[in-house]
XYZ file of C-alpha atoms in Angstrom:
137
model
C 67.099 42.361 58.884
C 67.868 45.458 60.507
C 71.561 45.896 61.869
C 73.347 46.030 64.934
C 73.316 49.704 65.187
C 69.786 50.399 64.956
C 68.437 47.692 67.597
C 69.499 48.637 71.030
C 70.428 45.333 73.080
C 68.244 44.636 75.813
C 68.976 41.402 78.918
C 66.425 39.264 77.381
C 67.209 34.649 76.291
C 64.410 34.359 74.851
C 64.424 37.039 71.512
C 67.188 36.365 68.962
C 69.031 40.129 69.094
C 71.751 40.825 65.271
C 74.506 40.772 68.051
C 77.279 37.430 69.512
C 75.365 34.947 72.334
C 78.317 36.362 74.717
C 77.967 40.091 74.599
C 77.106 41.532 77.427
C 76.003 45.101 76.341
C 79.058 46.762 76.754
C 80.996 48.058 78.873
C 78.917 51.368 79.956
C 75.651 48.271 81.066
C 79.080 44.898 82.069
C 78.241 43.796 85.596
C 76.507 47.745 86.264
C 73.543 45.619 88.090
C 75.383 42.976 89.661
C 74.773 42.624 92.896
C 77.006 40.482 96.072
C 75.933 39.027 99.742
C 72.461 41.041 99.010
C 71.426 39.217 102.543
C 74.611 37.660 103.703
C 75.211 39.239 107.280
C 78.551 39.012 108.904
C 76.830 39.936 112.010
C 74.327 36.488 111.575
C 77.372 34.459 111.770
C 78.167 35.703 114.024
C 75.627 36.518 116.533
C 73.031 32.811 115.687
C 75.367 29.797 114.522
C 78.109 30.750 116.925
C 76.561 30.558 120.153
C 75.292 26.480 118.431
C 78.408 25.517 118.481
C 78.885 26.510 121.585
C 78.028 23.185 122.973
C 80.074 21.488 121.164
C 82.923 22.970 121.696
C 81.688 22.307 125.080
C 81.642 19.708 125.346
C 84.993 18.027 123.394
C 86.989 17.424 126.482
C 84.268 16.030 128.777
C 85.932 12.481 128.407
C 89.710 13.659 129.081
C 90.600 14.412 132.842
C 90.755 17.295 135.081
C 94.534 17.253 135.417
C 95.744 16.786 131.771
C 92.963 20.005 130.036
C 94.632 22.183 132.886
C 98.326 20.441 131.951
C 97.591 21.444 128.092
C 95.925 24.305 128.741
C 99.503 25.718 130.894
C 101.390 24.665 128.874
C 100.116 25.754 125.028
C 98.900 29.240 126.967
C 103.104 28.983 127.385
C 103.810 28.523 123.919
C 101.290 31.617 123.300
C 103.571 33.806 125.845
C 106.918 31.914 123.676
C 105.795 32.599 120.033
C 104.140 36.546 120.930
C 105.312 39.247 118.776
C 106.363 41.559 121.254
C 107.958 43.928 119.669
C 110.931 42.041 118.944
C 112.591 41.372 115.019
C 112.985 38.057 116.524
C 112.790 34.123 114.685
C 110.902 32.966 117.248
C 108.170 34.878 116.513
C 105.229 33.385 114.939
C 101.331 35.368 115.902
C 99.900 32.668 114.176
C 100.830 30.225 116.186
C 100.561 32.564 119.132
C 96.667 33.150 118.466
C 95.918 29.095 118.064
C 97.937 28.154 121.002
C 95.957 30.784 122.598
C 92.608 30.146 121.205
C 93.359 26.191 122.331
C 94.184 26.978 125.649
C 90.757 28.590 125.550
C 88.870 25.311 123.658
C 90.196 22.954 126.689
C 89.169 25.034 129.354
C 85.548 25.161 127.785
C 84.911 21.272 128.730
C 84.714 22.338 132.733
C 81.938 25.321 132.321
C 78.606 24.746 133.337
C 76.703 26.183 130.839
C 76.700 27.303 127.263
C 76.178 31.472 127.262
C 79.758 30.585 130.076
C 81.620 29.733 127.454
C 80.545 31.049 124.996
C 81.018 34.297 127.272
C 84.110 32.627 127.858
C 85.425 32.022 123.886
C 84.284 35.730 123.178
C 87.077 36.951 125.353
C 88.710 35.386 124.888
C 89.120 35.243 121.099
C 88.494 38.702 121.753
C 91.382 39.133 123.702
C 94.375 36.841 121.696
C 92.932 38.262 117.977
C 92.391 41.866 118.337
C 95.329 42.885 121.046
C 97.861 42.496 118.759
C 96.349 45.224 116.847
C 95.425 47.188 119.238
C 98.820 48.561 120.186
Protein backbone atom coordinates (compact mmCIF):
# COMPACT_ATOMS: atom_id res chain seq x y z
CA UNK A 1 0.00 0.00 0.00
CA UNK A 2 1.24 3.51 -0.74
CA UNK A 3 2.04 6.03 1.94
CA UNK A 4 -0.31 8.91 2.77
CA UNK A 5 2.15 11.39 1.22
CA UNK A 6 1.81 9.76 -2.21
CA UNK A 7 -2.00 9.61 -2.33
CA UNK A 8 -3.93 12.87 -2.45
CA UNK A 9 -6.97 12.95 -0.17
CA UNK A 10 -10.31 13.10 -1.99
CA UNK A 11 -13.69 13.93 -0.54
CA UNK A 12 -15.32 10.55 -1.21
CA UNK A 13 -16.62 7.95 1.19
CA UNK A 14 -16.93 4.89 -1.03
CA UNK A 15 -13.18 4.31 -1.46
CA UNK A 16 -10.69 3.36 1.24
CA UNK A 17 -8.02 6.03 1.71
CA UNK A 18 -4.86 5.93 3.83
CA UNK A 19 -6.17 8.73 6.07
CA UNK A 20 -8.11 8.56 9.34
CA UNK A 21 -11.92 8.59 9.13
CA UNK A 22 -12.18 12.05 10.69
CA UNK A 23 -9.63 13.64 8.33
CA UNK A 24 -11.11 16.60 6.44
CA UNK A 25 -8.40 17.60 4.01
CA UNK A 26 -6.14 19.63 6.25
CA UNK A 27 -6.21 23.31 7.16
CA UNK A 28 -6.17 24.54 3.56
CA UNK A 29 -9.31 22.58 2.61
CA UNK A 30 -11.25 22.55 5.88
CA UNK A 31 -14.59 24.38 5.43
CA UNK A 32 -13.47 25.88 2.12
CA UNK A 33 -16.56 24.59 0.33
CA UNK A 34 -19.03 25.27 3.13
CA UNK A 35 -22.08 27.24 2.05
CA UNK A 36 -24.48 28.57 4.65
CA UNK A 37 -28.11 29.53 4.03
CA UNK A 38 -27.86 29.41 0.24
CA UNK A 39 -31.59 29.42 -0.36
CA UNK A 40 -32.70 31.43 2.68
CA UNK A 41 -33.86 34.97 2.19
CA UNK A 42 -35.01 37.32 4.94
CA UNK A 43 -37.08 39.11 2.34
CA UNK A 44 -39.07 35.91 1.80
CA UNK A 45 -39.66 35.58 5.52
CA UNK A 46 -40.94 39.12 5.90
CA UNK A 47 -42.90 39.56 2.71
CA UNK A 48 -44.41 36.10 2.33
CA UNK A 49 -45.19 34.74 5.79
CA UNK A 50 -46.02 37.74 7.97
CA UNK A 51 -49.01 38.99 5.91
CA UNK A 52 -50.65 35.57 6.34
CA UNK A 53 -50.23 35.67 10.11
CA UNK A 54 -51.86 39.10 10.42
CA UNK A 55 -55.28 37.50 9.98
CA UNK A 56 -54.73 35.45 13.11
CA UNK A 57 -53.44 38.51 14.97
CA UNK A 58 -56.44 40.54 13.86
CA UNK A 59 -58.97 37.98 15.11
CA UNK A 60 -57.07 37.31 18.32
CA UNK A 61 -59.15 39.65 20.45
CA UNK A 62 -62.46 39.69 18.52
CA UNK A 63 -64.46 38.28 21.42
CA UNK A 64 -63.30 40.92 23.91
CA UNK A 65 -65.41 44.06 24.19
CA UNK A 66 -64.27 47.26 22.52
CA UNK A 67 -64.07 49.20 25.79
CA UNK A 68 -61.72 46.61 27.27
CA UNK A 69 -59.54 46.64 24.14
CA UNK A 70 -59.21 50.43 24.22
CA UNK A 71 -58.43 50.39 27.96
CA UNK A 72 -55.77 47.68 27.56
CA UNK A 73 -54.31 49.49 24.58
CA UNK A 74 -54.12 52.75 26.53
CA UNK A 75 -52.49 51.04 29.53
CA UNK A 76 -49.86 49.27 27.42
CA UNK A 77 -49.14 52.46 25.47
CA UNK A 78 -48.69 54.28 28.79
CA UNK A 79 -46.32 51.55 30.00
CA UNK A 80 -44.39 51.95 26.75
CA UNK A 81 -44.07 55.70 27.32
CA UNK A 82 -43.02 55.31 30.97
CA UNK A 83 -40.32 52.71 30.36
CA UNK A 84 -38.93 54.22 27.14
CA UNK A 85 -35.27 55.26 27.06
CA UNK A 86 -35.26 59.05 26.78
CA UNK A 87 -31.51 59.32 27.26
CA UNK A 88 -31.40 59.57 31.05
CA UNK A 89 -29.78 57.06 33.36
CA UNK A 90 -32.60 55.74 35.50
CA UNK A 91 -33.39 52.29 36.88
CA UNK A 92 -36.89 52.45 35.38
CA UNK A 93 -35.66 52.46 31.77
CA UNK A 94 -36.27 49.17 29.96
CA UNK A 95 -35.99 49.03 26.18
CA UNK A 96 -37.47 45.53 25.93
CA UNK A 97 -40.52 46.34 28.06
CA UNK A 98 -41.11 49.56 26.17
CA UNK A 99 -41.04 47.93 22.74
CA UNK A 100 -43.09 44.89 23.74
CA UNK A 101 -45.79 46.92 25.43
CA UNK A 102 -45.98 49.29 22.47
CA UNK A 103 -46.34 46.41 20.04
CA UNK A 104 -48.93 44.70 22.23
CA UNK A 105 -50.89 47.95 22.21
CA UNK A 106 -50.89 47.82 18.41
CA UNK A 107 -51.93 44.15 18.40
CA UNK A 108 -54.85 44.96 20.71
CA UNK A 109 -56.05 47.61 18.27
CA UNK A 110 -55.69 45.32 15.23
CA UNK A 111 -58.87 43.46 16.13
CA UNK A 112 -60.97 46.56 15.50
CA UNK A 113 -59.82 46.96 11.89
CA UNK A 114 -61.85 45.70 8.93
CA UNK A 115 -59.29 44.09 6.61
CA UNK A 116 -56.07 42.15 6.88
CA UNK A 117 -54.28 44.57 4.54
CA UNK A 118 -54.95 47.56 6.77
CA UNK A 119 -53.99 45.48 9.81
CA UNK A 120 -50.70 44.51 8.17
CA UNK A 121 -49.90 48.14 7.37
CA UNK A 122 -50.71 49.21 10.94
CA UNK A 123 -48.62 46.42 12.44
CA UNK A 124 -45.70 47.24 10.12
CA UNK A 125 -45.80 50.93 11.02
CA UNK A 126 -46.10 50.14 14.73
CA UNK A 127 -43.14 47.79 14.53
CA UNK A 128 -41.05 50.31 12.63
CA UNK A 129 -41.86 53.11 15.05
CA UNK A 130 -41.31 51.11 18.23
CA UNK A 131 -38.33 49.03 17.22
CA UNK A 132 -36.26 51.23 14.92
CA UNK A 133 -36.69 54.84 16.05
CA UNK A 134 -34.45 54.48 19.15
CA UNK A 135 -31.56 53.54 16.85
CA UNK A 136 -32.09 56.49 14.52
CA UNK A 137 -31.53 59.16 17.12
